[in-house]
Coordinates of N, CA, C and O and ligand atoms in Angstrom, one line a residue:
M74 N 0.9 -1.2 0.0 CA -0.1 0.0 0.0 C 0.9 1.3 0.0 O 1.8 1.4 0.8
S75 N 0.6 2.2 -0.9 CA 1.4 3.4 -1.0 C 0.6 4.5 -0.4 O -0.6 4.5 -0.2
Y76 N 1.3 5.5 0.0 CA 0.9 6.7 0.8 C -0.1 7.5 -0.1 O 0.2 7.8 -1.3
D77 N -1.3 7.8 0.3 CA -2.2 8.5 -0.4 C -2.1 10.0 -0.1 O -2.5 10.5 0.9
E78 N -1.7 10.7 -1.1 CA -1.4 12.1 -1.0 C -2.8 12.9 -0.7 O -2.7 14.1 -0.4
N79 N -3.9 12.3 -1.0 CA -5.1 13.1 -0.9 C -5.8 12.8 0.4 O -6.9 13.3 0.5
N80 N -5.1 12.1 1.3 CA -5.8 11.9 2.6 C -5.9 13.2 3.3 O -5.2 14.2 3.1
V81 N -7.0 13.3 4.2 CA -7.2 14.6 4.9 C -6.2 15.2 5.7 O -6.0 16.4 5.7
F82 N -5.4 14.4 6.3 CA -4.2 14.9 7.1 C -3.0 15.5 6.2 O -2.4 16.4 6.6
S83 N -2.9 14.8 5.1 CA -1.9 15.3 4.1 C -2.4 16.7 3.7 O -1.6 17.6 3.6
K84 N -3.6 16.8 3.5 CA -4.3 18.1 3.0 C -4.1 19.2 4.2 O -3.8 20.4 3.9
I85 N -4.2 18.8 5.3 CA -4.0 19.7 6.5 C -2.5 20.2 6.5 O -2.2 21.4 6.6
L86 N -1.6 19.2 6.4 CA -0.1 19.4 6.3 C 0.1 20.5 5.2 O 1.0 21.3 5.4
K87 N -0.6 20.4 4.1 CA -0.2 21.2 2.9 C -0.9 22.5 2.9 O -0.9 23.3 2.1
G88 N -1.8 22.7 4.0 CA -2.5 23.9 4.2 C -3.7 24.0 3.3 O -4.3 25.1 3.1
E89 N -4.1 22.9 2.8 CA -5.3 22.9 1.8 C -6.6 22.9 2.5 O -7.6 23.4 2.0
I90 N -6.6 22.3 3.7 CA -7.9 22.5 4.6 C -7.4 22.9 6.0 O -6.3 22.6 6.4
P91 N -8.3 23.6 6.7 CA -8.0 24.2 8.0 C -7.9 23.2 9.1 O -8.6 22.1 9.0
C92 N -7.2 23.5 10.2 CA -7.4 22.7 11.4 C -7.2 23.6 12.5 O -6.7 24.8 12.5
E93 N -7.6 23.2 13.7 CA -7.3 23.9 14.9 C -5.9 23.5 15.5 O -5.8 22.6 16.3
L94 N -4.9 24.2 15.0 CA -3.5 23.8 15.3 C -3.3 24.1 16.7 O -3.4 25.4 17.1
I95 N -2.7 23.3 17.5 CA -2.3 23.6 18.9 C -0.8 23.3 19.2 O -0.5 23.7 20.3
Y96 N -0.1 22.7 18.3 CA 1.3 22.4 18.5 C 2.0 22.2 17.2 O 1.4 21.6 16.3
E97 N 3.2 22.6 17.1 CA 4.0 22.3 15.9 C 5.5 22.3 16.3 O 5.9 23.1 17.1
D98 N 6.2 21.3 15.9 CA 7.7 21.3 15.9 C 8.3 20.9 14.6 O 7.5 20.8 13.6
D99 N 9.6 20.6 14.6 CA 10.2 20.4 13.2 C 9.6 19.1 12.5 O 9.6 19.0 11.3
F100 N 9.1 18.2 13.4 CA 8.6 16.8 12.8 C 7.2 16.5 12.9 O 6.8 15.5 12.3
S101 N 6.4 17.3 13.7 CA 5.0 16.9 13.9 C 4.1 18.2 14.1 O 4.7 19.3 14.5
I102 N 2.9 17.9 13.9 CA 1.9 18.9 14.4 C 0.8 18.3 15.2 O 0.6 17.0 15.0
A103 N 0.0 19.0 16.0 CA -1.1 18.5 16.7 C -2.3 19.5 16.6 O -2.1 20.7 16.5
F104 N -3.4 18.9 16.5 CA -4.7 19.7 16.3 C -5.8 19.0 16.9 O -5.8 17.8 17.2
N105 N -6.9 19.8 17.2 CA -8.1 19.1 17.8 C -8.8 18.2 16.8 O -9.0 18.6 15.6
D106 N -9.3 17.1 17.3 CA -10.1 16.1 16.4 C -11.4 16.8 16.1 O -12.0 17.5 17.0
I107 N -11.9 16.7 14.9 CA -13.1 17.3 14.5 C -14.3 16.7 15.1 O -15.4 17.3 15.2
N108 N -14.2 15.5 15.6 CA -15.4 14.8 16.2 C -14.9 14.2 17.6 O -14.7 13.0 17.7
P109 N -14.7 15.1 18.6 CA -14.1 14.7 19.8 C -14.8 13.5 20.6 O -16.0 13.6 20.7
Q110 N -14.1 12.6 21.0 CA -14.6 11.4 21.8 C -14.3 11.6 23.3 O -14.6 10.6 24.1
A111 N -13.7 12.7 23.7 CA -13.5 13.0 25.1 C -13.4 14.5 25.2 O -13.4 15.2 24.1
K112 N -13.4 15.1 26.4 CA -13.4 16.5 26.5 C -12.3 17.1 25.8 O -12.4 18.2 25.2
K113 N -11.1 16.4 25.9 CA -9.9 16.8 25.1 C -9.6 15.7 24.2 O -9.4 14.6 24.6
H114 N -9.6 15.9 22.9 CA -9.3 14.9 21.9 C -8.4 15.5 20.9 O -8.8 16.3 20.0
I115 N -7.1 15.2 21.0 CA -6.0 15.9 20.2 C -5.5 14.7 19.2 O -5.3 13.6 19.6
L116 N -5.2 15.1 18.0 CA -4.4 14.3 17.1 C -3.0 14.8 16.9 O -2.8 16.0 16.6
L117 N -2.1 14.0 17.1 CA -0.7 14.3 16.8 C -0.3 13.5 15.6 O -0.4 12.2 15.6
I118 N 0.3 14.2 14.6 CA 0.7 13.5 13.4 C 2.1 14.0 13.0 O 2.4 15.1 13.2
P119 N 2.9 13.0 12.4 CA 4.1 13.4 11.9 C 4.0 14.2 10.6 O 3.1 14.0 9.8
K120 N 5.0 15.1 10.3 CA 5.0 15.8 9.0 C 5.4 14.9 7.9 O 5.0 15.1 6.7
G121 N 6.1 13.8 8.2 CA 6.5 12.8 7.1 C 5.3 12.0 6.6 O 4.3 11.8 7.4
K122 N 5.6 11.4 5.6 CA 4.5 10.6 4.8 C 4.4 9.2 5.3 O 5.0 8.3 4.7
Y123 N 3.8 8.9 6.4 CA 3.7 7.6 6.9 C 2.3 7.2 7.0 O 1.4 8.0 7.5
I124 N 2.0 6.0 6.7 CA 0.5 5.6 6.6 C 0.0 5.3 8.0 O -1.2 5.6 8.2
S125 N 0.8 4.6 8.8 CA 0.2 4.2 10.0 C 1.3 3.9 11.0 O 2.5 4.1 10.6
M126 N 1.0 3.5 12.1 CA 2.1 3.2 13.2 C 3.0 2.1 12.6 O 4.2 2.2 12.9
D127 N 2.5 1.1 11.9 CA 3.4 0.1 11.4 C 4.4 0.7 10.4 O 5.6 0.4 10.5
D128 N 4.0 1.6 9.6 CA 4.8 2.3 8.6 C 5.8 3.1 9.3 O 7.1 3.1 9.0
F129 N 5.3 3.9 10.3 CA 6.2 4.9 11.1 C 7.2 4.1 11.8 O 8.4 4.5 11.8
S130 N 6.8 3.1 12.5 CA 7.8 2.5 13.4 C 8.9 1.8 12.6 O 9.9 1.5 13.1
E131 N 8.5 1.3 11.3 CA 9.5 0.6 10.5 C 10.4 1.6 9.8 O 11.6 1.4 9.7
K132 N 9.9 2.8 9.3 CA 10.6 3.6 8.4 C 11.1 5.0 8.9 O 12.0 5.6 8.3
A133 N 10.6 5.5 10.0 CA 10.9 6.7 10.4 C 12.3 6.8 11.0 O 12.8 5.8 11.4
S134 N 13.0 8.0 10.9 CA 14.4 8.1 11.4 C 14.2 8.2 12.9 O 13.2 8.3 13.5
Q135 N 15.5 8.0 13.5 CA 15.6 8.1 14.9 C 15.1 9.5 15.4 O 14.3 9.5 16.5
N136 N 15.5 10.5 14.7 CA 15.0 11.8 15.2 C 13.5 12.0 15.1 O 12.9 12.6 16.0
E137 N 12.9 11.4 14.0 CA 11.4 11.5 13.8 C 10.7 10.7 15.1 O 9.8 11.2 15.7
L138 N 11.2 9.5 15.3 CA 10.7 8.7 16.3 C 10.8 9.3 17.7 O 9.8 9.4 18.5
I139 N 12.0 9.8 18.0 CA 12.2 10.4 19.4 C 11.4 11.6 19.5 O 10.6 11.8 20.5
S140 N 11.4 12.5 18.6 CA 10.7 13.8 18.6 C 9.2 13.5 18.8 O 8.5 14.2 19.5
F141 N 8.7 12.5 18.1 CA 7.2 12.2 18.0 C 6.8 11.8 19.4 O 5.8 12.4 19.9
F142 N 7.6 10.9 20.0 CA 7.2 10.4 21.3 C 7.3 11.5 22.5 O 6.5 11.5 23.3
R143 N 8.3 12.3 22.3 CA 8.5 13.4 23.1 C 7.3 14.4 23.0 O 6.8 14.9 24.0
A144 N 6.9 14.6 21.8 CA 5.8 15.6 21.6 C 4.5 15.1 22.2 O 3.6 15.9 22.6
I145 N 4.3 13.8 22.3 CA 3.1 13.4 23.0 C 3.0 13.9 24.4 O 2.0 14.5 24.9
G146 N 4.1 13.8 25.1 CA 4.1 14.3 26.5 C 4.0 15.9 26.5 O 3.3 16.4 27.4
V147 N 4.7 16.5 25.6 CA 4.7 18.0 25.5 C 3.2 18.4 25.3 O 2.7 19.3 26.1
V148 N 2.5 17.8 24.4 CA 1.1 18.2 24.1 C 0.2 18.0 25.4 O -0.6 18.8 25.8
A149 N 0.4 16.7 25.9 CA -0.4 16.4 27.1 C -0.2 17.4 28.2 O -1.2 17.8 28.9
R150 N 1.1 17.7 28.4 CA 1.4 18.7 29.6 C 0.9 20.0 29.3 O 0.4 20.8 30.2
K151 N 0.8 20.4 28.0 CA 0.3 21.7 27.6 C -1.1 21.9 28.1 O -1.5 23.0 28.3
F152 N -1.9 20.8 28.1 CA -3.3 21.0 28.6 C -3.5 20.3 29.9 O -4.7 20.0 30.3
D153 N -2.4 20.2 30.7 CA -2.5 19.6 32.0 C -3.0 18.2 32.1 O -3.5 17.7 33.2
L154 N -3.0 17.5 31.0 CA -3.5 16.1 31.1 C -2.7 15.2 31.8 O -3.2 14.1 32.2
D155 N -1.4 15.6 32.0 CA -0.6 14.7 32.8 C -1.0 14.7 34.3 O -0.8 13.8 35.0
K156 N -1.8 15.7 34.7 CA -2.2 15.8 36.0 C -3.4 14.9 36.3 O -3.7 14.3 37.3
T157 N -4.4 14.9 35.3 CA -5.6 14.1 35.5 C -5.6 12.7 34.8 O -6.5 11.9 35.1
G158 N -4.7 12.6 33.9 CA -4.6 11.3 33.1 C -5.1 11.5 31.7 O -5.8 12.4 31.3
Y159 N -4.5 10.6 30.8 CA -4.9 10.6 29.5 C -4.5 9.3 28.9 O -4.0 8.4 29.5
R160 N -5.2 9.1 27.7 CA -5.0 7.8 26.9 C -4.5 8.2 25.6 O -4.8 9.1 24.9
I161 N -3.4 7.4 25.0 CA -3.1 7.5 23.7 C -3.5 6.2 22.9 O -3.5 5.1 23.4
L162 N -3.8 6.4 21.7 CA -4.4 5.4 20.8 C -4.0 5.6 19.4 O -3.9 6.7 18.9
A163 N -3.5 4.6 18.7 CA -3.2 4.6 17.3 C -3.8 3.4 16.6 O -3.6 2.3 17.1
N164 N -4.5 3.7 15.6 CA -5.1 2.6 14.7 C -4.2 2.3 13.6 O -3.7 3.2 12.9
H165 N -4.1 1.0 13.3 CA -3.4 0.5 12.1 C -4.3 -0.5 11.4 O -4.6 -1.5 12.0
G166 N -4.7 -0.2 10.2 CA -5.4 -1.2 9.4 C -6.9 -1.5 9.6 O -7.4 -0.9 10.5
P167 N -7.4 -2.4 8.8 CA -8.8 -2.7 8.8 C -9.4 -3.1 10.2 O -10.5 -2.5 10.6
D168 N -8.8 -4.0 10.9 CA -9.4 -4.5 12.2 C -9.6 -3.3 13.2 O -10.5 -3.3 14.0
S169 N -8.7 -2.3 13.2 CA -8.8 -1.2 14.0 C -9.7 -0.1 13.5 O -9.9 0.9 14.2
H170 N -10.2 -0.2 12.3 CA -11.0 0.8 11.6 C -10.3 2.2 11.5 O -10.9 3.2 11.6
Q171 N -9.1 2.1 11.2 CA -8.4 3.3 10.9 C -9.0 4.0 9.7 O -9.2 3.3 8.6
E172 N -9.3 5.2 9.8 CA -10.0 6.0 8.8 C -9.1 6.7 7.9 O -9.3 6.8 6.7
V173 N -8.2 7.4 8.6 CA -7.2 8.3 7.8 C -5.9 7.6 7.7 O -5.2 7.4 8.7
P174 N -5.4 7.5 6.4 CA -4.3 6.7 6.2 C -2.9 7.6 6.3 O -2.1 7.6 5.4
H175 N -2.9 8.4 7.3 CA -1.7 9.1 7.6 C -1.6 8.9 9.1 O -2.5 9.2 9.9
F176 N -0.4 8.3 9.5 CA -0.1 8.0 11.0 C -0.5 9.1 11.8 O -0.2 10.3 11.7
H177 N -1.3 8.8 12.9 CA -1.7 9.7 14.0 C -1.9 9.0 15.3 O -2.3 7.8 15.3
V178 N -1.6 9.7 16.3 CA -1.9 9.3 17.7 C -3.0 10.1 18.2 O -3.0 11.4 18.1
H179 N -4.1 9.5 18.7 CA -5.1 10.2 19.5 C -4.7 10.4 20.9 O -4.2 9.4 21.5
I180 N -4.7 11.6 21.4 CA -4.5 11.9 22.8 C -5.8 12.3 23.4 O -6.4 13.3 23.0
L181 N -6.3 11.4 24.3 CA -7.6 11.6 24.9 C -7.6 11.9 26.4 O -6.8 11.2 27.2
G182 N -8.3 12.8 26.9 CA -8.3 13.1 28.3 C -9.3 14.2 28.6 O -10.2 14.6 27.8
G183 N -9.2 14.7 29.9 CA -10.1 15.8 30.3 C -11.3 15.3 31.0 O -12.1 16.1 31.6
N184 N -11.6 14.0 30.9 CA -12.6 13.3 31.7 C -12.3 11.8 31.9 O -11.5 11.4 31.2
S185 N -13.0 11.2 32.8 CA -12.8 9.8 32.9 C -13.2 9.1 31.6 O -14.3 9.3 31.0
L186 N -12.3 8.2 31.1 CA -12.4 7.6 29.8 C -13.1 6.3 29.7 O -13.4 5.9 28.6
G187 N -13.3 5.6 30.8 CA -14.0 4.4 30.7 C -13.2 3.3 30.3 O -11.9 3.3 30.2
P188 N -13.8 2.2 29.8 CA -13.0 0.9 29.5 C -12.2 1.2 28.3 O -12.4 2.1 27.4
L189 N -11.0 0.4 28.2 CA -10.1 0.6 26.9 C -10.8 0.4 25.7 O -10.6 1.2 24.8
I190 N -11.6 -0.7 25.5 CA -12.2 -1.0 24.3 C -13.7 -1.1 24.5 O -14.2 -1.9 25.3
A191 N -14.5 -0.4 23.7 CA -15.9 -0.5 23.7 C -16.4 -1.8 23.0 O -15.8 -2.1 21.9
R192 N -17.3 -2.5 23.6 CA -17.7 -3.8 22.9 C -19.1 -3.6 22.4 O -19.9 -2.8 22.9
Ligands
AMP1181 P1 -8.7 7.0 12.9 O1 -10.0 6.1 12.9 O2 -7.7 6.5 13.9 O3 -8.1 7.0 11.5 O4 -9.1 8.4 13.3 C1 -9.3 9.5 12.4 C2 -9.8 10.7 13.2 O5 -9.6 11.8 12.4 C3 -11.2 10.7 13.6 O6 -11.2 10.7 15.1 C4 -11.8 11.9 12.9 O7 -12.7 12.5 13.8 C5 -10.6 12.8 12.8 N1 -10.7 13.6 11.6 C6 -11.1 13.4 10.3 N2 -11.1 14.5 9.6 C7 -10.6 15.5 10.4 C8 -10.3 16.9 10.3 N3 -10.5 17.5 9.1 N4 -9.8 17.6 11.3 C9 -9.7 17.0 12.5 N5 -9.9 15.7 12.7 C10 -10.4 15.0 11.7

């Protein structure tokens, strides 16, 4: 599977569609999810063209990997989620129902999140 340049997060990165940007560094950006599943629902995405966690973990450089995982904490602390708790979630492939084929981590918090997986 090759990277789809027309996916919605690629368009956000190219400035073709807007987002509520809340964080940016050399390797990633974060913005609010358009359909929040918690009081705070943030998406952190790499600027590089990676389809999913599987692709990112296999092909990203050390700098991209380190920076991305540091950014999760930076973003969470920016909204005090480190104090009350948060969950990170990344979908890969059909069983996970990944909708957008550009790697992203959901950062969810701001309220009690309930069970890990809804059945
Ligand atoms: P996933 O199922 O892990 O691929 O999640 C994709 C997420 O992207 C969903 O939570 C959507 O609500 C969110 N989303 C889709 N389009 C946009 C957009 N234009 N701006 C912000 N979030 C979006």
